[in-house]
PDB file of C-alpha atoms in Angstrom:
ATOM      1  CA  UNK A1251     110.513 -56.337  44.696  1.00 78.00           C
ATOM      2  CA  UNK A1252     111.947 -57.744  41.529  1.00 83.00           C
ATOM      3  CA  UNK A1253     111.578 -61.488  40.990  1.00 88.00           C
ATOM      4  CA  UNK A1254     114.370 -63.571  39.513  1.00 92.00           C
ATOM      5  CA  UNK A1255     113.645 -67.057  38.197  1.00 95.00           C
ATOM      6  CA  UNK A1256     116.217 -69.522  36.947  1.00 97.00           C
ATOM      7  CA  UNK A1257     115.675 -72.637  34.923  1.00 97.00           C
ATOM      8  CA  UNK A1258     116.152 -75.493  34.949  1.00 97.00           C
ATOM      9  CA  UNK A1259     116.629 -75.989  38.707  1.00 96.00           C
ATOM     10  CA  UNK A1260     118.735 -79.083  38.110  1.00 97.00           C
ATOM     11  CA  UNK A1261     120.684 -80.253  35.093  1.00 97.00           C
ATOM     12  CA  UNK A1262     122.715 -83.416  34.595  1.00 97.00           C
ATOM     13  CA  UNK A1263     125.022 -83.626  31.612  1.00 95.00           C
ATOM     14  CA  UNK A1264     127.515 -86.024  30.175  1.00 97.00           C
ATOM     15  CA  UNK A1265     130.968 -84.558  29.785  1.00 97.00           C
ATOM     16  CA  UNK A1266     131.284 -82.850  26.399  1.00 97.00           C
ATOM     17  CA  UNK A1267     127.636 -81.858  26.123  1.00 97.00           C
ATOM     18  CA  UNK A1268     126.378 -78.301  25.684  1.00 97.00           C
ATOM     19  CA  UNK A1269     123.782 -76.578  27.847  1.00 96.00           C
ATOM     20  CA  UNK A1270     121.784 -73.390  28.172  1.00 97.00           C
ATOM     21  CA  UNK A1271     120.757 -71.903  31.508  1.00 98.00           C
ATOM     22  CA  UNK A1272     118.084 -69.253  31.675  1.00 98.00           C
ATOM     23  CA  UNK A1273     117.417 -66.319  33.991  1.00 97.00           C
ATOM     24  CA  UNK A1274     114.142 -64.393  33.813  1.00 96.00           C
ATOM     25  CA  UNK A1275     113.522 -61.224  35.770  1.00 92.00           C
ATOM     26  CA  UNK A1276     110.308 -59.384  36.401  1.00 90.00           C
ATOM     27  CA  UNK A1277     111.383 -55.793  35.917  1.00 87.00           C
ATOM     28  CA  UNK A1278     113.946 -53.779  34.028  1.00 84.00           C
ATOM     29  CA  UNK A1279     117.440 -53.926  35.499  1.00 84.00           C
ATOM     30  CA  UNK A1280     120.592 -51.946  35.084  1.00 82.00           C
ATOM     31  CA  UNK A1281     122.914 -54.754  36.012  1.00 88.00           C
ATOM     32  CA  UNK A1282     123.050 -58.519  35.820  1.00 93.00           C
ATOM     33  CA  UNK A1283     125.735 -60.948  36.826  1.00 94.00           C
ATOM     34  CA  UNK A1284     126.260 -64.680  36.416  1.00 96.00           C
ATOM     35  CA  UNK A1285     128.164 -66.583  39.086  1.00 95.00           C
ATOM     36  CA  UNK A1286     129.379 -70.149  39.500  1.00 96.00           C
ATOM     37  CA  UNK A1287     129.415 -71.494  43.038  1.00 94.00           C
ATOM     38  CA  UNK A1288     131.894 -74.311  43.184  1.00 89.00           C
ATOM     39  CA  UNK A1289     131.526 -77.345  45.460  1.00 85.00           C
ATOM     40  CA  UNK A1290     133.598 -75.529  48.113  1.00 85.00           C
ATOM     41  CA  UNK A1291     131.108 -72.674  48.230  1.00 87.00           C
ATOM     42  CA  UNK A1292     133.187 -69.988  46.554  1.00 90.00           C
ATOM     43  CA  UNK A1293     131.240 -67.691  44.251  1.00 91.00           C
ATOM     44  CA  UNK A1294     133.165 -67.058  41.071  1.00 92.00           C
ATOM     45  CA  UNK A1295     132.265 -64.220  38.734  1.00 93.00           C
ATOM     46  CA  UNK A1296     131.454 -65.408  35.259  1.00 96.00           C
ATOM     47  CA  UNK A1297     129.911 -62.436  33.505  1.00 95.00           C
ATOM     48  CA  UNK A1298     128.829 -58.919  34.278  1.00 93.00           C
ATOM     49  CA  UNK A1299     126.304 -58.488  31.509  1.00 94.00           C
ATOM     50  CA  UNK A1300     123.484 -55.937  31.821  1.00 91.00           C
ATOM     51  CA  UNK A1301     122.935 -56.248  28.075  1.00 93.00           C
ATOM     52  CA  UNK A1302     124.455 -57.753  24.968  1.00 96.00           C
ATOM     53  CA  UNK A1303     126.626 -60.822  24.527  1.00 97.00           C
ATOM     54  CA  UNK A1304     129.952 -61.795  26.034  1.00 97.00           C
ATOM     55  CA  UNK A1305     132.152 -64.828  25.627  1.00 97.00           C
ATOM     56  CA  UNK A1306     134.883 -66.283  27.773  1.00 96.00           C
ATOM     57  CA  UNK A1307     136.311 -69.543  26.532  1.00 97.00           C
ATOM     58  CA  UNK A1308     133.661 -72.258  26.589  1.00 97.00           C
ATOM     59  CA  UNK A1309     131.168 -69.960  28.303  1.00 98.00           C
ATOM     60  CA  UNK A1310     129.097 -67.212  26.810  1.00 98.00           C
ATOM     61  CA  UNK A1311     126.153 -65.137  27.980  1.00 98.00           C
ATOM     62  CA  UNK A1312     123.471 -63.048  26.381  1.00 98.00           C
ATOM     63  CA  UNK A1313     121.142 -60.597  28.095  1.00 96.00           C
ATOM     64  CA  UNK A1314     118.101 -59.195  26.331  1.00 96.00           C
ATOM     65  CA  UNK A1315     117.145 -56.497  28.773  1.00 92.00           C
ATOM     66  CA  UNK A1316     114.037 -55.395  26.862  1.00 92.00           C
ATOM     67  CA  UNK A1317     112.638 -58.930  27.119  1.00 95.00           C
ATOM     68  CA  UNK A1318     113.872 -59.425  30.681  1.00 95.00           C
ATOM     69  CA  UNK A1319     115.978 -62.533  30.337  1.00 96.00           C
ATOM     70  CA  UNK A1320     119.543 -63.692  30.212  1.00 97.00           C
ATOM     71  CA  UNK A1321     121.048 -66.930  28.949  1.00 98.00           C
ATOM     72  CA  UNK A1322     124.263 -68.648  29.962  1.00 98.00           C
ATOM     73  CA  UNK A1323     125.724 -71.094  27.459  1.00 98.00           C
ATOM     74  CA  UNK A1324     128.186 -73.775  28.457  1.00 97.00           C
ATOM     75  CA  UNK A1325     129.805 -75.662  25.601  1.00 97.00           C
ATOM     76  CA  UNK A1326     131.838 -78.875  25.761  1.00 97.00           C
ATOM     77  CA  UNK A1327     131.072 -79.213  29.463  1.00 97.00           C
ATOM     78  CA  UNK A1328     133.699 -80.583  31.849  1.00 97.00           C
ATOM     79  CA  UNK A1329     133.353 -82.157  35.282  1.00 95.00           C
ATOM     80  CA  UNK A1330     134.863 -79.011  36.773  1.00 94.00           C
ATOM     81  CA  UNK A1331     131.821 -77.083  35.531  1.00 96.00           C
ATOM     82  CA  UNK A1332     129.730 -78.831  38.189  1.00 95.00           C
ATOM     83  CA  UNK A1333     128.223 -76.622  40.849  1.00 95.00           C
ATOM     84  CA  UNK A1334     125.438 -74.103  41.148  1.00 96.00           C
ATOM     85  CA  UNK A1335     125.004 -71.263  38.688  1.00 97.00           C
ATOM     86  CA  UNK A1336     123.337 -68.101  39.951  1.00 96.00           C
ATOM     87  CA  UNK A1337     122.176 -65.027  38.162  1.00 95.00           C
ATOM     88  CA  UNK A1338     121.780 -61.853  40.159  1.00 92.00           C
ATOM     89  CA  UNK A1339     120.225 -58.531  39.300  1.00 90.00           C
ATOM     90  CA  UNK A1340     121.718 -55.738  41.286  1.00 74.00           C
ATOM     91  CA  UNK A1341     118.993 -53.154  41.125  1.00 63.00           C
ATOM     92  CA  UNK A1342     117.472 -54.880  44.143  1.00 64.00           C
ATOM     93  CA  UNK A1343     120.331 -57.228  45.122  1.00 74.00           C
ATOM     94  CA  UNK A1344     118.211 -60.191  44.080  1.00 83.00           C
ATOM     95  CA  UNK A1345     119.619 -63.617  43.354  1.00 90.00           C
ATOM     96  CA  UNK A1346     117.813 -66.399  41.574  1.00 92.00           C
ATOM     97  CA  UNK A1347     117.522 -69.776  43.266  1.00 93.00           C
ATOM     98  CA  UNK A1348     120.229 -71.171  40.992  1.00 95.00           C
ATOM     99  CA  UNK A1349     120.683 -74.047  38.573  1.00 97.00           C
ATOM    100  CA  UNK A1350     122.532 -77.039  39.992  1.00 96.00           C
ATOM    101  CA  UNK A1351     124.684 -78.516  37.238  1.00 96.00           C
ATOM    102  CA  UNK A1352     126.238 -81.955  37.477  1.00 96.00           C
ATOM    103  CA  UNK A1353     128.614 -83.014  34.726  1.00 96.00           C
ATOM    104  CA  UNK A1354     129.345 -86.726  34.677  1.00 97.00           C
ATOM    105  CA  UNK A1355     132.568 -88.158  33.249  1.00 95.00           C
TER     106      UNK A1355
ATOM    107  CA  UNK B1066     145.239 -58.714  49.285  1.00 52.00           C
ATOM    108  CA  UNK B1067     143.694 -58.708  45.856  1.00 79.00           C
ATOM    109  CA  UNK B1068     140.314 -60.119  46.786  1.00 93.00           C
ATOM    110  CA  UNK B1069     137.626 -59.845  49.430  1.00 96.00           C
ATOM    111  CA  UNK B1070     138.628 -61.572  52.642  1.00 96.00           C
ATOM    112  CA  UNK B1071     136.448 -62.739  55.513  1.00 97.00           C
ATOM    113  CA  UNK B1072     137.177 -63.984  58.983  1.00 97.00           C
ATOM    114  CA  UNK B1073     136.766 -66.332  60.640  1.00 97.00           C
ATOM    115  CA  UNK B1074     136.244 -68.959  57.967  1.00 96.00           C
ATOM    116  CA  UNK B1075     134.323 -71.087  60.453  1.00 97.00           C
ATOM    117  CA  UNK B1076     132.586 -70.185  63.680  1.00 97.00           C
ATOM    118  CA  UNK B1077     130.828 -72.520  66.070  1.00 98.00           C
ATOM    119  CA  UNK B1078     128.912 -70.918  68.895  1.00 97.00           C
ATOM    120  CA  UNK B1079     126.318 -71.760  71.478  1.00 97.00           C
ATOM    121  CA  UNK B1080     122.756 -70.564  71.271  1.00 97.00           C
ATOM    122  CA  UNK B1081     122.373 -67.189  72.960  1.00 97.00           C
ATOM    123  CA  UNK B1082     125.953 -66.015  72.403  1.00 98.00           C
ATOM    124  CA  UNK B1083     126.891 -62.987  70.304  1.00 98.00           C
ATOM    125  CA  UNK B1084     129.138 -63.363  67.242  1.00 98.00           C
ATOM    126  CA  UNK B1085     131.061 -60.925  65.079  1.00 98.00           C
ATOM    127  CA  UNK B1086     131.953 -61.632  61.470  1.00 98.00           C
ATOM    128  CA  UNK B1087     134.492 -59.547  59.625  1.00 97.00           C
ATOM    129  CA  UNK B1088     134.822 -58.525  55.979  1.00 97.00           C
ATOM    130  CA  UNK B1089     137.744 -56.792  54.289  1.00 96.00           C
ATOM    131  CA  UNK B1090     136.643 -55.491  50.871  1.00 95.00           C
ATOM    132  CA  UNK B1091     138.812 -54.957  47.841  1.00 95.00           C
ATOM    133  CA  UNK B1092     140.806 -51.772  48.247  1.00 92.00           C
ATOM    134  CA  UNK B1093     139.069 -48.824  46.610  1.00 91.00           C
ATOM    135  CA  UNK B1094     135.639 -50.436  46.509  1.00 93.00           C
ATOM    136  CA  UNK B1095     133.049 -48.097  47.958  1.00 91.00           C
ATOM    137  CA  UNK B1096     130.129 -50.546  48.081  1.00 92.00           C
ATOM    138  CA  UNK B1097     130.017 -53.514  50.467  1.00 93.00           C
ATOM    139  CA  UNK B1098     127.286 -56.128  50.764  1.00 93.00           C
ATOM    140  CA  UNK B1099     126.398 -58.892  53.215  1.00 95.00           C
ATOM    141  CA  UNK B1100     124.421 -61.967  52.219  1.00 94.00           C
ATOM    142  CA  UNK B1101     123.359 -65.154  53.964  1.00 95.00           C
ATOM    143  CA  UNK B1102     123.158 -68.570  52.367  1.00 94.00           C
ATOM    144  CA  UNK B1103     121.440 -71.373  54.226  1.00 91.00           C
ATOM    145  CA  UNK B1104     122.243 -74.966  53.337  1.00 85.00           C
ATOM    146  CA  UNK B1105     121.237 -75.737  49.767  1.00 79.00           C
ATOM    147  CA  UNK B1106     119.584 -72.365  49.305  1.00 83.00           C
ATOM    148  CA  UNK B1107     120.197 -69.253  47.272  1.00 85.00           C
ATOM    149  CA  UNK B1108     121.619 -66.023  48.581  1.00 90.00           C
ATOM    150  CA  UNK B1109     119.593 -63.775  50.852  1.00 90.00           C
ATOM    151  CA  UNK B1110     120.529 -60.101  50.857  1.00 90.00           C
ATOM    152  CA  UNK B1111     121.092 -58.672  54.337  1.00 93.00           C
ATOM    153  CA  UNK B1112     122.591 -55.189  54.143  1.00 92.00           C
ATOM    154  CA  UNK B1113     124.716 -52.988  51.938  1.00 90.00           C
ATOM    155  CA  UNK B1114     126.912 -49.941  52.444  1.00 91.00           C
ATOM    156  CA  UNK B1115     127.662 -47.349  49.783  1.00 88.00           C
ATOM    157  CA  UNK B1116     130.356 -44.835  50.630  1.00 82.00           C
ATOM    158  CA  UNK B1117     129.344 -42.648  53.553  1.00 79.00           C
ATOM    159  CA  UNK B1118     125.619 -43.010  52.949  1.00 82.00           C
ATOM    160  CA  UNK B1119     123.347 -44.617  55.512  1.00 81.00           C
ATOM    161  CA  UNK B1120     123.315 -48.380  54.944  1.00 85.00           C
ATOM    162  CA  UNK B1121     120.364 -50.148  53.373  1.00 83.00           C
ATOM    163  CA  UNK B1122     119.274 -52.448  56.185  1.00 84.00           C
ATOM    164  CA  UNK B1123     116.118 -53.674  54.512  1.00 83.00           C
ATOM    165  CA  UNK B1124     117.270 -57.282  54.366  1.00 87.00           C
ATOM    166  CA  UNK B1125     118.222 -57.779  58.006  1.00 90.00           C
ATOM    167  CA  UNK B1126     115.979 -60.571  59.355  1.00 90.00           C
ATOM    168  CA  UNK B1127     115.650 -59.251  62.897  1.00 92.00           C
ATOM    169  CA  UNK B1128     116.933 -56.595  65.271  1.00 94.00           C
ATOM    170  CA  UNK B1129     119.479 -59.108  66.559  1.00 96.00           C
ATOM    171  CA  UNK B1130     121.440 -58.439  63.364  1.00 96.00           C
ATOM    172  CA  UNK B1131     123.496 -55.301  62.898  1.00 95.00           C
ATOM    173  CA  UNK B1132     126.454 -54.224  60.808  1.00 94.00           C
ATOM    174  CA  UNK B1133     128.869 -51.383  60.692  1.00 93.00           C
ATOM    175  CA  UNK B1134     131.553 -50.242  58.334  1.00 92.00           C
ATOM    176  CA  UNK B1135     134.431 -48.299  59.783  1.00 83.00           C
ATOM    177  CA  UNK B1136     136.293 -45.735  57.718  1.00 80.00           C
ATOM    178  CA  UNK B1137     134.558 -46.863  54.557  1.00 76.00           C
ATOM    179  CA  UNK B1138     136.543 -50.086  54.515  1.00 89.00           C
ATOM    180  CA  UNK B1139     136.299 -53.030  56.937  1.00 94.00           C
ATOM    181  CA  UNK B1140     132.818 -54.176  57.906  1.00 96.00           C
ATOM    182  CA  UNK B1141     131.606 -56.193  60.876  1.00 96.00           C
ATOM    183  CA  UNK B1142     128.333 -58.107  60.961  1.00 97.00           C
ATOM    184  CA  UNK B1143     127.143 -58.745  64.503  1.00 97.00           C
ATOM    185  CA  UNK B1144     124.514 -61.269  65.494  1.00 97.00           C
ATOM    186  CA  UNK B1145     123.304 -60.993  69.071  1.00 98.00           C
ATOM    187  CA  UNK B1146     121.732 -63.804  71.062  1.00 97.00           C
ATOM    188  CA  UNK B1147     122.299 -66.294  68.255  1.00 98.00           C
ATOM    189  CA  UNK B1148     119.610 -68.826  67.424  1.00 97.00           C
ATOM    190  CA  UNK B1149     119.961 -72.169  65.661  1.00 96.00           C
ATOM    191  CA  UNK B1150     118.196 -70.768  62.588  1.00 95.00           C
ATOM    192  CA  UNK B1151     121.072 -68.293  62.225  1.00 96.00           C
ATOM    193  CA  UNK B1152     123.310 -71.175  61.137  1.00 96.00           C
ATOM    194  CA  UNK B1153     124.360 -70.424  57.559  1.00 96.00           C
ATOM    195  CA  UNK B1154     127.233 -69.219  55.440  1.00 96.00           C
ATOM    196  CA  UNK B1155     127.591 -65.462  55.623  1.00 97.00           C
ATOM    197  CA  UNK B1156     129.035 -63.974  52.454  1.00 96.00           C
ATOM    198  CA  UNK B1157     130.465 -60.549  51.908  1.00 96.00           C
ATOM    199  CA  UNK B1158     130.928 -58.851  48.550  1.00 94.00           C
ATOM    200  CA  UNK B1159     132.300 -55.533  47.387  1.00 93.00           C
ATOM    201  CA  UNK B1160     132.044 -53.485  44.217  1.00 92.00           C
ATOM    202  CA  UNK B1161     133.619 -50.343  42.867  1.00 91.00           C
ATOM    203  CA  UNK B1162     130.352 -48.569  43.542  1.00 84.00           C
ATOM    204  CA  UNK B1163     126.716 -49.515  43.788  1.00 77.00           C
ATOM    205  CA  UNK B1164     125.311 -51.335  40.743  1.00 75.00           C
ATOM    206  CA  UNK B1165     128.741 -52.360  39.618  1.00 84.00           C
ATOM    207  CA  UNK B1166     130.182 -55.846  39.354  1.00 88.00           C
ATOM    208  CA  UNK B1167     130.298 -57.557  42.761  1.00 91.00           C
ATOM    209  CA  UNK B1168     133.176 -59.718  43.956  1.00 93.00           C
ATOM    210  CA  UNK B1169     132.611 -62.209  46.748  1.00 94.00           C
ATOM    211  CA  UNK B1170     134.704 -63.354  49.664  1.00 95.00           C
ATOM    212  CA  UNK B1171     134.998 -67.021  50.714  1.00 94.00           C
ATOM    213  CA  UNK B1172     132.340 -66.695  53.407  1.00 95.00           C
ATOM    214  CA  UNK B1173     132.090 -67.491  57.101  1.00 97.00           C
ATOM    215  CA  UNK B1174     130.310 -70.702  58.016  1.00 96.00           C
ATOM    216  CA  UNK B1175     128.381 -70.103  61.234  1.00 97.00           C
ATOM    217  CA  UNK B1176     127.059 -73.013  63.242  1.00 97.00           C
ATOM    218  CA  UNK B1177     124.873 -72.333  66.253  1.00 97.00           C
ATOM    219  CA  UNK B1178     124.558 -75.319  68.567  1.00 96.00           C
TER     220      UNK B1178
END
């Protein structure tokens, strides 16, 4: 089945810093989503982005389907951004292992 | 309600007992998915339902796991003869149809003693 790899596995930032999270996948996909799992375990939809670029406030995402990767950008990070960020490709219901982000005040 | 709901939110059971976990998808969503997340791990796909088609059971870890979806809406995940390794958070998601944006419920935390 399709492989999904996320990097980095862990990321520690100072509040206000910017970051880029990456998701690589091993085969072409029709769909890709980014989620944030908050410290209480709830998965929150960030982007549904099979291709192209989207922005929502301080967050933006870009998927280059032909090169099999997606990037999630977090600007001016806040402590509430802490948690685990997952990308998921729905062709095979595969989730990456996640990036654990810690934003320190 | 507006979102996916799951019940119970927490379930503690003894090894060997059967448990049933319930998922209410978003109204109008034809696709429903079950996942399992063990402590500190990513999500493991278990099963999905799309409309009236036969479910894709390829992710179920053993024959002790089964799921049904009645009337194309509510789904129940049943684990028979629970084992300690079944302890995890069980998450349900729904989408308008397959390969559409998924929306997750809050999960059921299962602890098998």
